[in-house]
mmCIF file of C-alpha atoms in Angstrom:
data_model
loop_
_atom_site.group_PDB
_atom_site.id
_atom_site.type_symbol
_atom_site.label_atom_id
_atom_site.label_comp_id
_atom_site.label_asym_id
_atom_site.label_seq_id
_atom_site.Cartn_x
_atom_site.Cartn_y
_atom_site.Cartn_z
ATOM 1 C CA MET Z 1 0.000 0.000 0.000
ATOM 2 C CA PHE Z 2 2.948 2.280 0.630
ATOM 3 C CA ILE Z 3 4.397 2.071 -2.877
ATOM 4 C CA PRO Z 4 1.155 3.030 -4.723
ATOM 5 C CA CYS Z 5 0.621 5.967 -2.345
ATOM 6 C CA LEU Z 6 4.224 7.088 -2.797
ATOM 7 C CA THR Z 7 3.907 6.825 -6.583
ATOM 8 C CA ILE Z 8 0.729 8.918 -6.609
ATOM 9 C CA ALA Z 9 2.327 11.513 -4.318
ATOM 10 C CA VAL Z 10 5.379 11.790 -6.585
ATOM 11 C CA PHE Z 11 3.203 12.307 -9.661
ATOM 12 C CA LEU Z 12 0.974 14.888 -7.971
ATOM 13 C CA LEU Z 13 3.685 16.823 -6.131
ATOM 14 C CA GLY Z 14 6.211 16.640 -8.949
ATOM 15 C CA GLU Z 15 4.080 18.546 -11.450
ATOM 16 C CA LEU Z 16 5.620 21.405 -13.340
ATOM 17 C CA PRO Z 17 3.586 24.308 -14.670
ATOM 18 C CA ALA Z 18 2.724 23.918 -18.337
ATOM 19 C CA SER Z 19 1.888 26.657 -20.773
ATOM 20 C CA ALA Z 20 -0.519 24.649 -22.856
ATOM 21 C CA TYR Z 21 -3.700 25.612 -24.651
ATOM 22 C CA VAL Z 22 -6.811 23.542 -24.074
ATOM 23 C CA ASP Z 23 -9.431 23.753 -26.793
ATOM 24 C CA PRO Z 24 -12.812 24.956 -25.445
ATOM 25 C CA GLY Z 25 -14.562 21.935 -27.002
ATOM 26 C CA THR Z 26 -12.412 19.510 -25.010
ATOM 27 C CA GLY Z 27 -14.482 19.955 -21.854
ATOM 28 C CA SER Z 28 -17.715 19.022 -23.576
ATOM 29 C CA LEU Z 29 -16.033 16.036 -25.215
ATOM 30 C CA LEU Z 30 -14.825 14.801 -21.822
ATOM 31 C CA TYR Z 31 -18.287 15.418 -20.340
ATOM 32 C CA GLN Z 32 -19.980 13.432 -23.117
ATOM 33 C CA THR Z 33 -17.488 10.598 -22.761
ATOM 34 C CA ALA Z 34 -17.963 10.412 -18.987
ATOM 35 C CA LEU Z 35 -21.751 10.490 -19.332
ATOM 36 C CA THR Z 36 -21.673 7.739 -21.958
ATOM 37 C CA VAL Z 37 -19.476 5.544 -19.769
ATOM 38 C CA VAL Z 38 -21.717 6.036 -16.709
ATOM 39 C CA LEU Z 39 -24.915 5.277 -18.642
ATOM 40 C CA GLY Z 40 -23.315 2.282 -20.357
ATOM 41 C CA LEU Z 41 -22.172 0.848 -17.035
ATOM 42 C CA GLY Z 42 -25.694 1.333 -15.686
ATOM 43 C CA LEU Z 43 -27.153 -0.681 -18.554
ATOM 44 C CA VAL Z 44 -24.550 -3.420 -18.154
ATOM 45 C CA PHE Z 45 -25.244 -3.576 -14.413
ATOM 46 C CA ARG Z 46 -29.004 -3.823 -15.001
ATOM 47 C CA ARG Z 47 -28.571 -6.611 -17.550
ATOM 48 C CA VAL Z 48 -26.160 -8.615 -15.379
ATOM 49 C CA ARG Z 49 -28.421 -8.164 -12.352
ATOM 50 C CA GLY Z 50 -31.388 -9.473 -14.370
ATOM 51 C CA SER Z 51 -29.385 -12.502 -15.483
ATOM 52 C CA VAL Z 52 -28.346 -13.249 -11.910
ATOM 53 C CA VAL Z 53 -31.942 -12.918 -10.676
ATOM 54 C CA ASP Z 54 -33.185 -15.272 -13.407
ATOM 55 C CA PHE Z 55 -30.433 -17.763 -12.574
ATOM 56 C CA VAL Z 56 -31.278 -17.708 -8.862
ATOM 57 C CA LYS Z 57 -34.975 -18.146 -9.640
ATOM 58 C CA ARG Z 58 -34.171 -21.177 -11.800
ATOM 59 C CA LEU Z 59 -32.005 -22.610 -9.024
ATOM 60 C CA GLY Z 60 -34.857 -22.243 -6.561
ATOM 61 C CA GLY Z 61 -37.313 -23.988 -8.879
ATOM 62 C CA ARG Z 62 -39.648 -20.995 -9.047
ATOM 63 C CA GLN Z 63 -40.022 -21.176 -12.815
ATOM 64 C CA SER Z 64 -42.691 -23.266 -14.551
ATOM 65 C CA SER Z 65 -42.064 -25.411 -17.630
ATOM 66 C CA SER Z 66 -43.507 -22.756 -19.979
ATOM 67 C CA GLY Z 67 -40.744 -20.322 -19.036
ATOM 68 C CA SER Z 68 -42.899 -17.893 -17.073
ATOM 69 C CA VAL Z 69 -42.473 -17.289 -13.382
ATOM 70 C CA ASP Z 70 -44.755 -19.454 -11.247
ATOM 71 C CA THR Z 71 -46.693 -17.121 -8.918
ATOM 72 C CA GLN Z 72 -48.726 -19.786 -7.069
ATOM 73 C CA GLN Z 73 -47.558 -20.999 -3.676
ATOM 74 C CA HIS Z 74 -47.104 -24.792 -3.409
#
Protein backbone atom coordinates (compact mmCIF):
# COMPACT_ATOMS: atom_id res chain seq x y z
CA MET A 1 0.00 0.00 0.00
CA PHE A 2 2.95 2.28 0.63
CA ILE A 3 4.40 2.07 -2.88
CA PRO A 4 1.16 3.03 -4.72
CA CYS A 5 0.62 5.97 -2.35
CA LEU A 6 4.22 7.09 -2.80
CA THR A 7 3.91 6.82 -6.58
CA ILE A 8 0.73 8.92 -6.61
CA ALA A 9 2.33 11.51 -4.32
CA VAL A 10 5.38 11.79 -6.58
CA PHE A 11 3.20 12.31 -9.66
CA LEU A 12 0.97 14.89 -7.97
CA LEU A 13 3.69 16.82 -6.13
CA GLY A 14 6.21 16.64 -8.95
CA GLU A 15 4.08 18.55 -11.45
CA LEU A 16 5.62 21.41 -13.34
CA PRO A 17 3.59 24.31 -14.67
CA ALA A 18 2.72 23.92 -18.34
CA SER A 19 1.89 26.66 -20.77
CA ALA A 20 -0.52 24.65 -22.86
CA TYR A 21 -3.70 25.61 -24.65
CA VAL A 22 -6.81 23.54 -24.07
CA ASP A 23 -9.43 23.75 -26.79
CA PRO A 24 -12.81 24.96 -25.44
CA GLY A 25 -14.56 21.94 -27.00
CA THR A 26 -12.41 19.51 -25.01
CA GLY A 27 -14.48 19.95 -21.85
CA SER A 28 -17.72 19.02 -23.58
CA LEU A 29 -16.03 16.04 -25.22
CA LEU A 30 -14.82 14.80 -21.82
CA TYR A 31 -18.29 15.42 -20.34
CA GLN A 32 -19.98 13.43 -23.12
CA THR A 33 -17.49 10.60 -22.76
CA ALA A 34 -17.96 10.41 -18.99
CA LEU A 35 -21.75 10.49 -19.33
CA THR A 36 -21.67 7.74 -21.96
CA VAL A 37 -19.48 5.54 -19.77
CA VAL A 38 -21.72 6.04 -16.71
CA LEU A 39 -24.91 5.28 -18.64
CA GLY A 40 -23.32 2.28 -20.36
CA LEU A 41 -22.17 0.85 -17.04
CA GLY A 42 -25.69 1.33 -15.69
CA LEU A 43 -27.15 -0.68 -18.55
CA VAL A 44 -24.55 -3.42 -18.15
CA PHE A 45 -25.24 -3.58 -14.41
CA ARG A 46 -29.00 -3.82 -15.00
CA ARG A 47 -28.57 -6.61 -17.55
CA VAL A 48 -26.16 -8.62 -15.38
CA ARG A 49 -28.42 -8.16 -12.35
CA GLY A 50 -31.39 -9.47 -14.37
CA SER A 51 -29.38 -12.50 -15.48
CA VAL A 52 -28.35 -13.25 -11.91
CA VAL A 53 -31.94 -12.92 -10.68
CA ASP A 54 -33.18 -15.27 -13.41
CA PHE A 55 -30.43 -17.76 -12.57
CA VAL A 56 -31.28 -17.71 -8.86
CA LYS A 57 -34.98 -18.15 -9.64
CA ARG A 58 -34.17 -21.18 -11.80
CA LEU A 59 -32.01 -22.61 -9.02
CA GLY A 60 -34.86 -22.24 -6.56
CA GLY A 61 -37.31 -23.99 -8.88
CA ARG A 62 -39.65 -21.00 -9.05
CA GLN A 63 -40.02 -21.18 -12.82
CA SER A 64 -42.69 -23.27 -14.55
CA SER A 65 -42.06 -25.41 -17.63
CA SER A 66 -43.51 -22.76 -19.98
CA GLY A 67 -40.74 -20.32 -19.04
CA SER A 68 -42.90 -17.89 -17.07
CA VAL A 69 -42.47 -17.29 -13.38
CA ASP A 70 -44.76 -19.45 -11.25
CA THR A 71 -46.69 -17.12 -8.92
CA GLN A 72 -48.73 -19.79 -7.07
CA GLN A 73 -47.56 -21.00 -3.68
CA HIS A 74 -47.10 -24.79 -3.41
